PDB file of C-alpha atoms in Angstrom:
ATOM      1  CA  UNK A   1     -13.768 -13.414   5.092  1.00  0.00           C
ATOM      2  CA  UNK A   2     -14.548 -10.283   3.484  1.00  0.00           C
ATOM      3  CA  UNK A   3     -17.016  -9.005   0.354  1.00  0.00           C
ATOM      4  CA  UNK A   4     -15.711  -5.923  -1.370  1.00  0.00           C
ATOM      5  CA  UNK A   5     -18.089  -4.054  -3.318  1.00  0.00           C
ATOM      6  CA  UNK A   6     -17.477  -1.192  -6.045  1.00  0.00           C
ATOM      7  CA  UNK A   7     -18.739   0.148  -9.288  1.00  0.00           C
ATOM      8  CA  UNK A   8     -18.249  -1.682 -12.689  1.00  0.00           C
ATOM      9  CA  UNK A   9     -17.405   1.593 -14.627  1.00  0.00           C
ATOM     10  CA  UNK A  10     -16.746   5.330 -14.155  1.00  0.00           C
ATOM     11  CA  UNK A  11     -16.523   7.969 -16.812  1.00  0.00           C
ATOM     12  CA  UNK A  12     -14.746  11.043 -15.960  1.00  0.00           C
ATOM     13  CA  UNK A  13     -13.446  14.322 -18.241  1.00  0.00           C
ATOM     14  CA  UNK A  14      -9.816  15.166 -18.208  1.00  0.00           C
ATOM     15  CA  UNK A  15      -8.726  17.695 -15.758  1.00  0.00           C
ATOM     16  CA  UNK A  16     -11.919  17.486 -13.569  1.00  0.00           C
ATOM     17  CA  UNK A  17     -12.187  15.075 -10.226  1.00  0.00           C
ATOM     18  CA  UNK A  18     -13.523  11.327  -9.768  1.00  0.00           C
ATOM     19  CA  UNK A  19     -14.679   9.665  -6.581  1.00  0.00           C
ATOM     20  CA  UNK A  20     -14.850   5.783  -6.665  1.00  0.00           C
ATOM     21  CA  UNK A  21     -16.553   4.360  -4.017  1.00  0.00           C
ATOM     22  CA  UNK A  22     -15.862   0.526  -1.837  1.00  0.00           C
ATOM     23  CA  UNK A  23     -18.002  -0.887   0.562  1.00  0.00           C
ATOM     24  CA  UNK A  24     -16.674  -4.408   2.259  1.00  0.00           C
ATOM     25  CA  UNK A  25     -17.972  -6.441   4.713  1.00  0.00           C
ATOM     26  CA  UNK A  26     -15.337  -8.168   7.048  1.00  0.00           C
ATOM     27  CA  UNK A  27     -15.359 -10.134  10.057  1.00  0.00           C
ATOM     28  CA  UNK A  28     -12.427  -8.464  10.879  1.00  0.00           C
ATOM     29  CA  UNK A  29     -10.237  -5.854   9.850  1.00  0.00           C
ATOM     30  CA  UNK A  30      -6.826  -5.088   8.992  1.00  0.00           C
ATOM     31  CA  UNK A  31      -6.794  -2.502   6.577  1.00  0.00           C
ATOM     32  CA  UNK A  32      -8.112  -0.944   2.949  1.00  0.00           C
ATOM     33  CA  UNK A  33      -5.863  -0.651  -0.014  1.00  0.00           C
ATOM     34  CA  UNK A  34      -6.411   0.985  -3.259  1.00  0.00           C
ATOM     35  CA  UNK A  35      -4.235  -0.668  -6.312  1.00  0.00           C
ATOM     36  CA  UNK A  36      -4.293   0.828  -9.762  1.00  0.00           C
ATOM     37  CA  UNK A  37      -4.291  -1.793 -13.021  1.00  0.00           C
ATOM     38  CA  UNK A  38      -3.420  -0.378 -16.188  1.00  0.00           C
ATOM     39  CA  UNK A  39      -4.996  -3.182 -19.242  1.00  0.00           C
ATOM     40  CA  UNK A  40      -2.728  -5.825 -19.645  1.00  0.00           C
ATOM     41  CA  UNK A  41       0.137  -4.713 -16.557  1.00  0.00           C
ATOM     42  CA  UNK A  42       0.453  -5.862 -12.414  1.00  0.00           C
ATOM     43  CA  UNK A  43      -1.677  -4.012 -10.237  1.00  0.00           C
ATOM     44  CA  UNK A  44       0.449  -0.856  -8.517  1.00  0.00           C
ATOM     45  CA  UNK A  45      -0.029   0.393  -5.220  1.00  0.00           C
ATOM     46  CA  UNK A  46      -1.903   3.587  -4.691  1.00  0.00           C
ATOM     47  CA  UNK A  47      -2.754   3.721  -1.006  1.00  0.00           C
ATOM     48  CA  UNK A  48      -3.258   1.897   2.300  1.00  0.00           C
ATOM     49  CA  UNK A  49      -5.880   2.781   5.289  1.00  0.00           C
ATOM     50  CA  UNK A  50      -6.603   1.580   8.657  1.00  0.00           C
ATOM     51  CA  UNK A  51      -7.752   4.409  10.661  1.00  0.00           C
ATOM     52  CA  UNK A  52     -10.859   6.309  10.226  1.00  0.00           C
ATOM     53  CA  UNK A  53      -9.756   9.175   7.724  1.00  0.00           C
ATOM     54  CA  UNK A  54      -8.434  11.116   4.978  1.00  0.00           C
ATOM     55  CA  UNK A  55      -5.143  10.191   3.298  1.00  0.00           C
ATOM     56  CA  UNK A  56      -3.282  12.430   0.837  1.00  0.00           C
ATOM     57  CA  UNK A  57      -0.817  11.981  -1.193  1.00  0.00           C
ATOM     58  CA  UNK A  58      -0.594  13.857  -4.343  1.00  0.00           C
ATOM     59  CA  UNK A  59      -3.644  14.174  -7.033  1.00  0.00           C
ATOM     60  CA  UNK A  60      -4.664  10.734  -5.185  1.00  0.00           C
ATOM     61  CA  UNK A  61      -6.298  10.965  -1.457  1.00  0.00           C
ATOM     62  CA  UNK A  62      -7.840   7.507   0.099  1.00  0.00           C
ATOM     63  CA  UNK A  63     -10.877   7.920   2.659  1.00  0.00           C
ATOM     64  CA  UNK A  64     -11.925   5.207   5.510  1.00  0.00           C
ATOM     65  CA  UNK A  65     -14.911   5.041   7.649  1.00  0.00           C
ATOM     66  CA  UNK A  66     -14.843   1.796   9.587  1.00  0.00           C
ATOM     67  CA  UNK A  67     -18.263   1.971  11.230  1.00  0.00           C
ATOM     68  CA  UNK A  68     -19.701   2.515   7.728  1.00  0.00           C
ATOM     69  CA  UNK A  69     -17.474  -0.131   6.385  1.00  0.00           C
ATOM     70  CA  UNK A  70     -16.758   2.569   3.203  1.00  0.00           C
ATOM     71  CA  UNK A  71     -14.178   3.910   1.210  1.00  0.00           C
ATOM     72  CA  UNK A  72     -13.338   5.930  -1.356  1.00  0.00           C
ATOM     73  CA  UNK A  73     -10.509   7.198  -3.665  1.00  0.00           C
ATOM     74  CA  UNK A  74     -10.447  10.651  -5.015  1.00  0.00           C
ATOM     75  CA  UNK A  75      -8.493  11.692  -8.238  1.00  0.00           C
ATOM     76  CA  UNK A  76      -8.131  15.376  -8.804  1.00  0.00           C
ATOM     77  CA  UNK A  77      -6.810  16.894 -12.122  1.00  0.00           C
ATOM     78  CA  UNK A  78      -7.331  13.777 -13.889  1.00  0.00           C
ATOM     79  CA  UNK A  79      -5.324  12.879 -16.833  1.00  0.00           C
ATOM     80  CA  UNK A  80      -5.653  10.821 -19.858  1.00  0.00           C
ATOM     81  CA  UNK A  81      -3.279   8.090 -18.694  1.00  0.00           C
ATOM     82  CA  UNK A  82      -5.440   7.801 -15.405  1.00  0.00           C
ATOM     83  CA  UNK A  83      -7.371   5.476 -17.606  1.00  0.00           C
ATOM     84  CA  UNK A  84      -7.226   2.156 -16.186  1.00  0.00           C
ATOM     85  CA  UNK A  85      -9.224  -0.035 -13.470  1.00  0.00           C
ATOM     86  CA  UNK A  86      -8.735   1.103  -9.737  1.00  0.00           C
ATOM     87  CA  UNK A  87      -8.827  -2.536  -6.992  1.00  0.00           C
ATOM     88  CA  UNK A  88      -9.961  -1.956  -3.734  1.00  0.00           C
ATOM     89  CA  UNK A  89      -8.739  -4.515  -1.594  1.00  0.00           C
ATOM     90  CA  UNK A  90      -9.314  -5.142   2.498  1.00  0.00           C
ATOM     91  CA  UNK A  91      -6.888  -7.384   4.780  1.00  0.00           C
ATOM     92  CA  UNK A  92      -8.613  -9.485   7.254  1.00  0.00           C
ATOM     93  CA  UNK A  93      -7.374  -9.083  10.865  1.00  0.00           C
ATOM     94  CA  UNK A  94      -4.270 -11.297  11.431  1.00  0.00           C
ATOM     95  CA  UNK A  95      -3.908 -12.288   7.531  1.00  0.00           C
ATOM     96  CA  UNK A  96      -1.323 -11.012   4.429  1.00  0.00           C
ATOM     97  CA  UNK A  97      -3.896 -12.553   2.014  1.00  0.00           C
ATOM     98  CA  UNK A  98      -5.694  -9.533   0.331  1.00  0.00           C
ATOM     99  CA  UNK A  99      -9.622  -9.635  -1.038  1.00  0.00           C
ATOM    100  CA  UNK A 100      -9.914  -7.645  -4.081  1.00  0.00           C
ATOM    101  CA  UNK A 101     -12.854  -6.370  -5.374  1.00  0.00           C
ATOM    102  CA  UNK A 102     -13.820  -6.995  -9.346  1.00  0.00           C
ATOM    103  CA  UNK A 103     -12.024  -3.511 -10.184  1.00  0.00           C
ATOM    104  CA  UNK A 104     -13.714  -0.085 -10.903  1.00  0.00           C
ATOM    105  CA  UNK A 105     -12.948   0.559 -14.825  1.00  0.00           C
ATOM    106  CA  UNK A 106     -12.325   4.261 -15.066  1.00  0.00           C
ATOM    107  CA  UNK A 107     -12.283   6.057 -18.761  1.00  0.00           C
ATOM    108  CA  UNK A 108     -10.946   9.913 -18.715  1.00  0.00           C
ATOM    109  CA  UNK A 109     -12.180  11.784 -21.668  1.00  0.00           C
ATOM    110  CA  UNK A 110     -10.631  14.881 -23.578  1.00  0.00           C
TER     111      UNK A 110
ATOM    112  CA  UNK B   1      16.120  -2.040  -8.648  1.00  0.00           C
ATOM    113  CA  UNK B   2      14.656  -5.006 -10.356  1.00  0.00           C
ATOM    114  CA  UNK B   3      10.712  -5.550  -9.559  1.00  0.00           C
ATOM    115  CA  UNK B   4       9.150  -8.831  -9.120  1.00  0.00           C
ATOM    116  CA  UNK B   5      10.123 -10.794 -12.364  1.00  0.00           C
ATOM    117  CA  UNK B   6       7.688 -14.199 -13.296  1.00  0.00           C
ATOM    118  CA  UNK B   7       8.480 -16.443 -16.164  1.00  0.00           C
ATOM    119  CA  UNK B   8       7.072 -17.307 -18.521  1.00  0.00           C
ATOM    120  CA  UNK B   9       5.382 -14.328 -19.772  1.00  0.00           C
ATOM    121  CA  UNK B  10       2.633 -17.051 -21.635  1.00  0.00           C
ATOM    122  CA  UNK B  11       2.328 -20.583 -21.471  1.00  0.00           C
ATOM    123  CA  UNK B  12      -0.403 -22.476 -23.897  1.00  0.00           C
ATOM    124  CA  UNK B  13      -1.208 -26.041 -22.542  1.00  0.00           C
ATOM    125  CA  UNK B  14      -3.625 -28.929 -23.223  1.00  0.00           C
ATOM    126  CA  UNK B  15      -5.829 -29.985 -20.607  1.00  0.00           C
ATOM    127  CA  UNK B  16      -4.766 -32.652 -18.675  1.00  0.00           C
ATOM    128  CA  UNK B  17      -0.999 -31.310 -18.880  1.00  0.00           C
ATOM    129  CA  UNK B  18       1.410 -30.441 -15.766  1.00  0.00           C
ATOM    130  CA  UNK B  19       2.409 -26.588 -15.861  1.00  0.00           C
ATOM    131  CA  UNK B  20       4.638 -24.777 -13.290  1.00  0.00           C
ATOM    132  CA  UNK B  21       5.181 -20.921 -13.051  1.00  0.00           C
ATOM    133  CA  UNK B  22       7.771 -19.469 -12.009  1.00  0.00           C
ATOM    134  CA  UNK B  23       8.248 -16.172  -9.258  1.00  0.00           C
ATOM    135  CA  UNK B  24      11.167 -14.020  -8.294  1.00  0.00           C
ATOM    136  CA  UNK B  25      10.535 -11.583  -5.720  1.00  0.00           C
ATOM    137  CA  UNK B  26      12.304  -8.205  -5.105  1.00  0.00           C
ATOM    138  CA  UNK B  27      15.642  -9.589  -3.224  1.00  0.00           C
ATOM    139  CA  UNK B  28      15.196  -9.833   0.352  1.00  0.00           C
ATOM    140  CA  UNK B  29      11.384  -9.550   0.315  1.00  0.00           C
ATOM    141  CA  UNK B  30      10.349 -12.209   2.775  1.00  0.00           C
ATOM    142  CA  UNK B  31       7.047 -12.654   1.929  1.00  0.00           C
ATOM    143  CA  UNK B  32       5.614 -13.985  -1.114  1.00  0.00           C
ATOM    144  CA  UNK B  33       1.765 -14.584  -2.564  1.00  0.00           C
ATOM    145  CA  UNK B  34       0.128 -16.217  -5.363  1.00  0.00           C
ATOM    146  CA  UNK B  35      -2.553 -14.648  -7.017  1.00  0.00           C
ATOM    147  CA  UNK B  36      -4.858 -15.348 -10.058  1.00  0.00           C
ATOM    148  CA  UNK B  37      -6.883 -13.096 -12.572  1.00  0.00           C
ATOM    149  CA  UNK B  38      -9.484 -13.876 -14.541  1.00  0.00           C
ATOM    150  CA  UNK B  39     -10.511 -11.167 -17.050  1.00  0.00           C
ATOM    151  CA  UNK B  40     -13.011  -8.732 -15.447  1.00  0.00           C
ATOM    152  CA  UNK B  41     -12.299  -9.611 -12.329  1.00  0.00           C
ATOM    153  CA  UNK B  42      -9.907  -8.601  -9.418  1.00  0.00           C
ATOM    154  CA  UNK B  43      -6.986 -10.714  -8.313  1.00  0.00           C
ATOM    155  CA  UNK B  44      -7.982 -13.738  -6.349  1.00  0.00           C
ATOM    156  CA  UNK B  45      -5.656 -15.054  -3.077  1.00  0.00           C
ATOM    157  CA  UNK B  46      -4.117 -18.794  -3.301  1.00  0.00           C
ATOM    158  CA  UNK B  47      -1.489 -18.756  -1.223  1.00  0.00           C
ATOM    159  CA  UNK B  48       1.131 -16.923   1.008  1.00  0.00           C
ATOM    160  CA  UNK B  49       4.685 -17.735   2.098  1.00  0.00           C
ATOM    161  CA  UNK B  50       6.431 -16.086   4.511  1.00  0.00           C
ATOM    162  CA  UNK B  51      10.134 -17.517   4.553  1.00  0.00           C
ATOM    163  CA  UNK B  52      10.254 -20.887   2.782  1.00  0.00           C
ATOM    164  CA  UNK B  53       6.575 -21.685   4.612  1.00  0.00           C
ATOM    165  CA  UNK B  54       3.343 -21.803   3.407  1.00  0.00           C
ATOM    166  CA  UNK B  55       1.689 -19.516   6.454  1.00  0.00           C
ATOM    167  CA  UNK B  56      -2.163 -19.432   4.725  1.00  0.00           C
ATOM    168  CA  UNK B  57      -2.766 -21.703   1.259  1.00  0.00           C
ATOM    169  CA  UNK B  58      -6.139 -21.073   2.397  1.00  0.00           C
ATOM    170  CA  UNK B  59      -6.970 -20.145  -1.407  1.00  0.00           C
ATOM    171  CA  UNK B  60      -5.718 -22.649  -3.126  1.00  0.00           C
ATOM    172  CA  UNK B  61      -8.793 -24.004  -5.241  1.00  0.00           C
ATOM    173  CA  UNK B  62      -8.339 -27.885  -4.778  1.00  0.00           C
ATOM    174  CA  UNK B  63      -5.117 -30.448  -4.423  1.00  0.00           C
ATOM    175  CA  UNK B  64      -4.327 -30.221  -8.518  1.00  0.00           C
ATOM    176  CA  UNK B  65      -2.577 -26.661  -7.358  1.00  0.00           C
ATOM    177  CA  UNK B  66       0.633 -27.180  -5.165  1.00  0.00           C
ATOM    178  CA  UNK B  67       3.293 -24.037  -4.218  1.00  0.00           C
ATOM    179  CA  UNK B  68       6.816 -24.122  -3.084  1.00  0.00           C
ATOM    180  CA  UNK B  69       9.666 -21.604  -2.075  1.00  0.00           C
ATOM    181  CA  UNK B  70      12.320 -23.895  -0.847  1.00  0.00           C
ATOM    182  CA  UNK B  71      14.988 -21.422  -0.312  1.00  0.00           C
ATOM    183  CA  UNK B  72      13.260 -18.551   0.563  1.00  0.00           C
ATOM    184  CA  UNK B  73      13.240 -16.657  -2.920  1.00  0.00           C
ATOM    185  CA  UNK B  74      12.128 -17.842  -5.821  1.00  0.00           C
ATOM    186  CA  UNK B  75       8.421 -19.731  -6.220  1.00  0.00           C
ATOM    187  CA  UNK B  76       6.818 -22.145  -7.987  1.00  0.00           C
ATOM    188  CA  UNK B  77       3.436 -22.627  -8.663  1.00  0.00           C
ATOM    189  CA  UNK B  78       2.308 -26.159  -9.659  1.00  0.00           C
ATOM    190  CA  UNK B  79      -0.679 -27.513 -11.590  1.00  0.00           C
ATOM    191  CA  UNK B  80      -1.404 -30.630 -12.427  1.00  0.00           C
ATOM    192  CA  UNK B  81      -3.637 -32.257 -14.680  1.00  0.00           C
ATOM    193  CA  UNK B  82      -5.004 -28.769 -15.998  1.00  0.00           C
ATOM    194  CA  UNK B  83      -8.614 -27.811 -16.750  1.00  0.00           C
ATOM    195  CA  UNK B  84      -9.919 -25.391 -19.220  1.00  0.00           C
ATOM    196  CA  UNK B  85     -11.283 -23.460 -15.515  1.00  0.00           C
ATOM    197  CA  UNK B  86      -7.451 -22.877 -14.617  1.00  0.00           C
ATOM    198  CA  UNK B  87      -6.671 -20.721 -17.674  1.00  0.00           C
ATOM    199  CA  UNK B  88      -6.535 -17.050 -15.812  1.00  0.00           C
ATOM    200  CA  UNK B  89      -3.561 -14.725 -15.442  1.00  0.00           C
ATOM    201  CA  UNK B  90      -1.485 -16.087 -12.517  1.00  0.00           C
ATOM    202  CA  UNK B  91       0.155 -12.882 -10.419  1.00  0.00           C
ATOM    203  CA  UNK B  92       2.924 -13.018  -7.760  1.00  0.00           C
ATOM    204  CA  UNK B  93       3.821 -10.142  -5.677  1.00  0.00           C
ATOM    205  CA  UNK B  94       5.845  -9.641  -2.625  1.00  0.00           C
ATOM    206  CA  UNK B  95       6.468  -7.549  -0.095  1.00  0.00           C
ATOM    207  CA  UNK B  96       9.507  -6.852   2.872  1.00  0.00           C
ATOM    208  CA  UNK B  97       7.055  -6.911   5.557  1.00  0.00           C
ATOM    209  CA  UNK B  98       8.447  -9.800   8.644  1.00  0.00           C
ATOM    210  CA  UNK B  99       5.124 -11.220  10.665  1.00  0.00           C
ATOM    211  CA  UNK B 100       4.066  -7.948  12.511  1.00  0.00           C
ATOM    212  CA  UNK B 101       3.397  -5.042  10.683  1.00  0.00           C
ATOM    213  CA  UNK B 102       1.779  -4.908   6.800  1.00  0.00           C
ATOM    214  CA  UNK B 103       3.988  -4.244   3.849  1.00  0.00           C
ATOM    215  CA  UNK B 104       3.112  -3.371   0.559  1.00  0.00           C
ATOM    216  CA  UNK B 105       2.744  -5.546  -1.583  1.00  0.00           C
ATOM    217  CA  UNK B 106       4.760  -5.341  -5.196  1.00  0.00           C
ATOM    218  CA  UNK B 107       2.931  -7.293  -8.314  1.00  0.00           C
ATOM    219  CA  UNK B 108       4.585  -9.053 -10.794  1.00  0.00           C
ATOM    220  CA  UNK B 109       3.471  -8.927 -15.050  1.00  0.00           C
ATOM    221  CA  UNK B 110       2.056 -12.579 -14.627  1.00  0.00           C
ATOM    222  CA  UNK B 111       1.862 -15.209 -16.425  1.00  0.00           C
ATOM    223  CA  UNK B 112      -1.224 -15.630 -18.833  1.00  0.00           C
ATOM    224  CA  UNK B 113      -2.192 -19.278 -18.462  1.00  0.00           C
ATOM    225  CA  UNK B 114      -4.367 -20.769 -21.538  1.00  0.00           C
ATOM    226  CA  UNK B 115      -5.450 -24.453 -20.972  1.00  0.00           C
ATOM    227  CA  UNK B 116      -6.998 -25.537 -24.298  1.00  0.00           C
TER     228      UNK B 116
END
Protein backbone atom coordinates (compact mmCIF):
# COMPACT_ATOMS: atom_id res chain seq x y z
CA UNK A 1 0.00 0.00 0.00
CA UNK A 2 1.03 3.45 -0.14
CA UNK A 3 0.62 6.85 2.26
CA UNK A 4 0.68 10.05 0.29
CA UNK A 5 1.39 13.06 2.14
CA UNK A 6 0.91 16.89 1.08
CA UNK A 7 -0.05 20.24 2.41
CA UNK A 8 -3.69 21.18 3.39
CA UNK A 9 -3.48 24.74 1.80
CA UNK A 10 -1.23 27.00 -0.31
CA UNK A 11 -1.64 30.68 -0.94
CA UNK A 12 0.02 32.05 -3.89
CA UNK A 13 -0.19 35.78 -5.82
CA UNK A 14 -1.17 35.85 -9.41
CA UNK A 15 1.56 35.84 -11.88
CA UNK A 16 4.29 34.64 -9.40
CA UNK A 17 5.32 30.66 -8.96
CA UNK A 18 4.00 27.85 -6.43
CA UNK A 19 5.73 24.64 -5.44
CA UNK A 20 3.47 21.94 -3.80
CA UNK A 21 5.19 19.35 -2.29
CA UNK A 22 4.19 15.02 -1.92
CA UNK A 23 5.92 12.66 0.02
CA UNK A 24 4.49 8.80 -0.20
CA UNK A 25 5.55 5.84 1.22
CA UNK A 26 5.08 2.64 -1.00
CA UNK A 27 6.04 -0.82 -0.88
CA UNK A 28 6.38 -0.59 -4.33
CA UNK A 29 6.28 1.67 -7.07
CA UNK A 30 4.72 2.33 -10.25
CA UNK A 31 4.54 5.83 -10.74
CA UNK A 32 3.46 9.61 -9.37
CA UNK A 33 0.63 11.53 -10.86
CA UNK A 34 -0.45 15.00 -10.30
CA UNK A 35 -4.44 15.60 -10.97
CA UNK A 36 -5.95 19.04 -10.75
CA UNK A 37 -9.76 19.38 -9.05
CA UNK A 38 -11.50 22.44 -9.69
CA UNK A 39 -14.62 22.74 -6.56
CA UNK A 40 -17.39 20.80 -7.51
CA UNK A 41 -15.77 19.09 -11.17
CA UNK A 42 -13.68 15.39 -11.91
CA UNK A 43 -10.20 15.53 -11.16
CA UNK A 44 -8.03 16.32 -14.64
CA UNK A 45 -4.80 15.02 -15.39
CA UNK A 46 -1.79 17.21 -15.03
CA UNK A 47 1.21 14.91 -15.11
CA UNK A 48 2.66 11.41 -14.67
CA UNK A 49 6.35 10.37 -13.29
CA UNK A 50 8.30 7.31 -12.91
CA UNK A 51 11.82 8.13 -13.38
CA UNK A 52 13.92 10.22 -11.21
CA UNK A 53 13.39 13.83 -12.76
CA UNK A 54 12.06 16.91 -14.09
CA UNK A 55 8.99 16.94 -16.34
CA UNK A 56 7.81 19.97 -18.34
CA UNK A 57 5.11 20.69 -19.95
CA UNK A 58 3.92 24.15 -20.19
CA UNK A 59 3.49 26.64 -16.99
CA UNK A 60 3.19 23.06 -15.16
CA UNK A 61 6.60 20.90 -14.58
CA UNK A 62 6.30 17.58 -12.21
CA UNK A 63 9.59 16.55 -10.18
CA UNK A 64 10.42 12.80 -8.82
CA UNK A 65 13.05 11.64 -6.53
CA UNK A 66 12.48 7.98 -5.78
CA UNK A 67 15.14 7.46 -3.12
CA UNK A 68 13.61 10.44 -1.28
CA UNK A 69 10.20 9.15 -1.99
CA UNK A 70 9.27 13.16 -2.98
CA UNK A 71 7.59 15.12 -5.38
CA UNK A 72 6.64 18.21 -6.35
CA UNK A 73 4.60 20.30 -8.88
CA UNK A 74 5.65 23.69 -9.96
CA UNK A 75 3.20 26.36 -11.42
CA UNK A 76 4.81 29.34 -13.03
CA UNK A 77 2.84 32.51 -14.08
CA UNK A 78 0.00 31.56 -12.05
CA UNK A 79 -3.41 32.65 -12.88
CA UNK A 80 -6.59 33.29 -11.15
CA UNK A 81 -8.36 30.20 -12.50
CA UNK A 82 -5.34 28.05 -11.15
CA UNK A 83 -7.43 28.16 -8.06
CA UNK A 84 -8.44 24.79 -7.23
CA UNK A 85 -7.00 21.64 -5.19
CA UNK A 86 -3.94 19.83 -6.86
CA UNK A 87 -4.11 15.36 -5.98
CA UNK A 88 -1.03 13.71 -5.88
CA UNK A 89 -1.54 10.24 -6.47
CA UNK A 90 1.19 7.08 -6.59
CA UNK A 91 0.47 3.57 -8.41
CA UNK A 92 1.68 0.62 -6.60
CA UNK A 93 3.92 -1.73 -8.64
CA UNK A 94 1.74 -4.14 -10.71
CA UNK A 95 -1.72 -2.24 -9.82
CA UNK A 96 -4.20 0.44 -11.97
CA UNK A 97 -5.73 1.34 -8.55
CA UNK A 98 -4.39 4.91 -7.72
CA UNK A 99 -3.78 6.32 -3.85
CA UNK A 100 -4.62 9.87 -3.69
CA UNK A 101 -3.56 12.07 -1.25
CA UNK A 102 -6.30 14.47 0.71
CA UNK A 103 -5.59 17.29 -2.05
CA UNK A 104 -3.39 20.48 -1.68
CA UNK A 105 -6.06 23.51 -1.77
CA UNK A 106 -4.32 26.24 -3.69
CA UNK A 107 -5.87 30.05 -3.61
CA UNK A 108 -4.13 32.59 -6.29
CA UNK A 109 -4.59 36.12 -5.26
CA UNK A 110 -4.75 39.43 -7.42
CA UNK B 1 -15.29 13.37 -28.26
CA UNK B 2 -17.61 12.62 -25.45
CA UNK B 3 -15.74 12.23 -21.87
CA UNK B 4 -16.71 9.80 -19.31
CA UNK B 5 -20.53 10.47 -18.74
CA UNK B 6 -22.16 9.01 -15.06
CA UNK B 7 -25.80 9.25 -14.30
CA UNK B 8 -27.37 10.44 -12.20
CA UNK B 9 -25.80 13.66 -11.55
CA UNK B 10 -27.56 13.37 -7.64
CA UNK B 11 -29.38 10.77 -6.06
CA UNK B 12 -31.05 11.45 -2.36
CA UNK B 13 -31.86 8.08 -0.57
CA UNK B 14 -33.03 6.82 2.85
CA UNK B 15 -30.91 4.58 4.67
CA UNK B 16 -31.56 1.20 4.31
CA UNK B 17 -32.47 1.78 0.46
CA UNK B 18 -30.79 -0.06 -2.71
CA UNK B 19 -29.01 2.62 -5.05
CA UNK B 20 -27.08 1.85 -8.30
CA UNK B 21 -24.89 4.38 -10.30
CA UNK B 22 -24.38 4.34 -13.41
CA UNK B 23 -20.73 4.76 -15.68
CA UNK B 24 -20.00 5.24 -19.33
CA UNK B 25 -16.52 5.31 -20.24
CA UNK B 26 -14.85 7.06 -23.25
CA UNK B 27 -15.73 4.32 -26.13
CA UNK B 28 -13.19 1.76 -26.40
CA UNK B 29 -11.47 2.52 -23.07
CA UNK B 30 -10.88 -0.92 -21.66
CA UNK B 31 -10.37 -0.20 -18.34
CA UNK B 32 -12.68 1.13 -15.89
CA UNK B 33 -12.45 2.23 -11.89
CA UNK B 34 -14.68 3.20 -9.19
CA UNK B 35 -13.81 5.83 -7.02
CA UNK B 36 -15.39 7.72 -4.03
CA UNK B 37 -14.99 11.34 -2.52
CA UNK B 38 -15.74 12.49 0.54
CA UNK B 39 -15.48 16.29 0.97
CA UNK B 40 -11.91 17.29 1.95
CA UNK B 41 -10.54 14.43 0.97
CA UNK B 42 -8.91 12.83 -2.19
CA UNK B 43 -10.58 10.15 -4.25
CA UNK B 44 -10.56 6.78 -2.63
CA UNK B 45 -10.01 3.28 -4.92
CA UNK B 46 -12.99 0.53 -4.84
CA UNK B 47 -12.61 -1.23 -7.66
CA UNK B 48 -11.06 -1.80 -11.20
CA UNK B 49 -12.25 -3.62 -14.32
CA UNK B 50 -10.32 -4.34 -17.03
CA UNK B 51 -12.66 -5.91 -19.83
CA UNK B 52 -15.91 -7.13 -18.28
CA UNK B 53 -13.58 -8.44 -15.06
CA UNK B 54 -13.16 -7.25 -11.85
CA UNK B 55 -9.01 -7.46 -11.88
CA UNK B 56 -8.57 -5.68 -8.08
CA UNK B 57 -12.07 -4.85 -5.93
CA UNK B 58 -9.51 -4.71 -3.38
CA UNK B 59 -11.28 -1.33 -2.16
CA UNK B 60 -14.46 -2.13 -1.97
CA UNK B 61 -15.46 -1.22 1.76
CA UNK B 62 -17.60 -4.38 2.73
CA UNK B 63 -20.18 -6.91 0.73
CA UNK B 64 -23.23 -4.06 0.81
CA UNK B 65 -21.06 -2.55 -2.36
CA UNK B 66 -21.16 -4.86 -5.53
CA UNK B 67 -19.76 -3.63 -9.32
CA UNK B 68 -20.48 -4.96 -12.70
CA UNK B 69 -19.48 -4.24 -16.44
CA UNK B 70 -21.06 -7.09 -18.22
CA UNK B 71 -20.34 -6.06 -21.67
CA UNK B 72 -17.34 -4.36 -21.40
CA UNK B 73 -18.65 -0.62 -21.35
CA UNK B 74 -20.91 0.67 -19.28
CA UNK B 75 -20.76 0.11 -15.14
CA UNK B 76 -22.74 -0.19 -12.40
CA UNK B 77 -22.10 0.40 -9.03
CA UNK B 78 -24.39 -1.30 -6.46
CA UNK B 79 -25.30 -0.53 -2.84
CA UNK B 80 -27.41 -2.09 -0.82
CA UNK B 81 -29.01 -1.40 2.29
CA UNK B 82 -27.32 2.19 2.48
CA UNK B 83 -25.79 3.89 5.52
CA UNK B 84 -25.56 7.49 6.31
CA UNK B 85 -21.28 6.54 6.00
CA UNK B 86 -21.90 5.81 2.14
CA UNK B 87 -23.09 9.33 1.28
CA UNK B 88 -19.70 10.67 -0.64
CA UNK B 89 -19.32 11.67 -4.28
CA UNK B 90 -18.93 8.40 -6.26
CA UNK B 91 -16.27 9.04 -9.40
CA UNK B 92 -15.64 6.74 -12.41
CA UNK B 93 -12.87 7.25 -14.76
CA UNK B 94 -11.29 5.24 -17.42
CA UNK B 95 -8.56 4.92 -19.32
CA UNK B 96 -7.33 2.97 -22.96
CA UNK B 97 -4.48 1.44 -21.31
CA UNK B 98 -4.59 -2.94 -22.12
CA UNK B 99 -2.64 -4.87 -19.03
CA UNK B 100 1.00 -3.64 -19.72
CA UNK B 101 1.70 -0.22 -19.83
CA UNK B 102 -0.26 2.76 -17.59
CA UNK B 103 -2.84 4.94 -19.19
CA UNK B 104 -4.27 7.94 -18.03
CA UNK B 105 -6.88 7.90 -16.41
CA UNK B 106 -10.12 10.23 -17.53
CA UNK B 107 -12.68 11.22 -14.47
CA UNK B 108 -16.12 11.42 -14.76
CA UNK B 109 -18.56 14.58 -12.89
CA UNK B 110 -19.81 11.87 -10.32
CA UNK B 111 -22.53 11.24 -8.76
CA UNK B 112 -23.18 13.01 -5.31
CA UNK B 113 -24.65 10.28 -3.13
CA UNK B 114 -26.77 11.62 0.05
CA UNK B 115 -28.08 8.74 2.30
CA UNK B 116 -30.40 10.45 4.82
Amino acid sequence: GQNIDQPTEMTATEGAIVQINCTYQTSGFNGLFWYQQHAGEAPTFLSYNVLDGLEEKGRFSSFLSRSKGYSYLLLKELQMKDSASYLCAGMDTGRRALTFGSGTRLQVQP
Amino acid sequence: GAGVSQTPSNKVTEKGKYVELRCDPISGHTALYWYRQSLGQGPEFLIYFQGTGAADDSGLPNDRFFAVRPEGSVSTLKIQRTERGDSAVYLCASSPDGLAGFGEQYFGPGTRLTVT
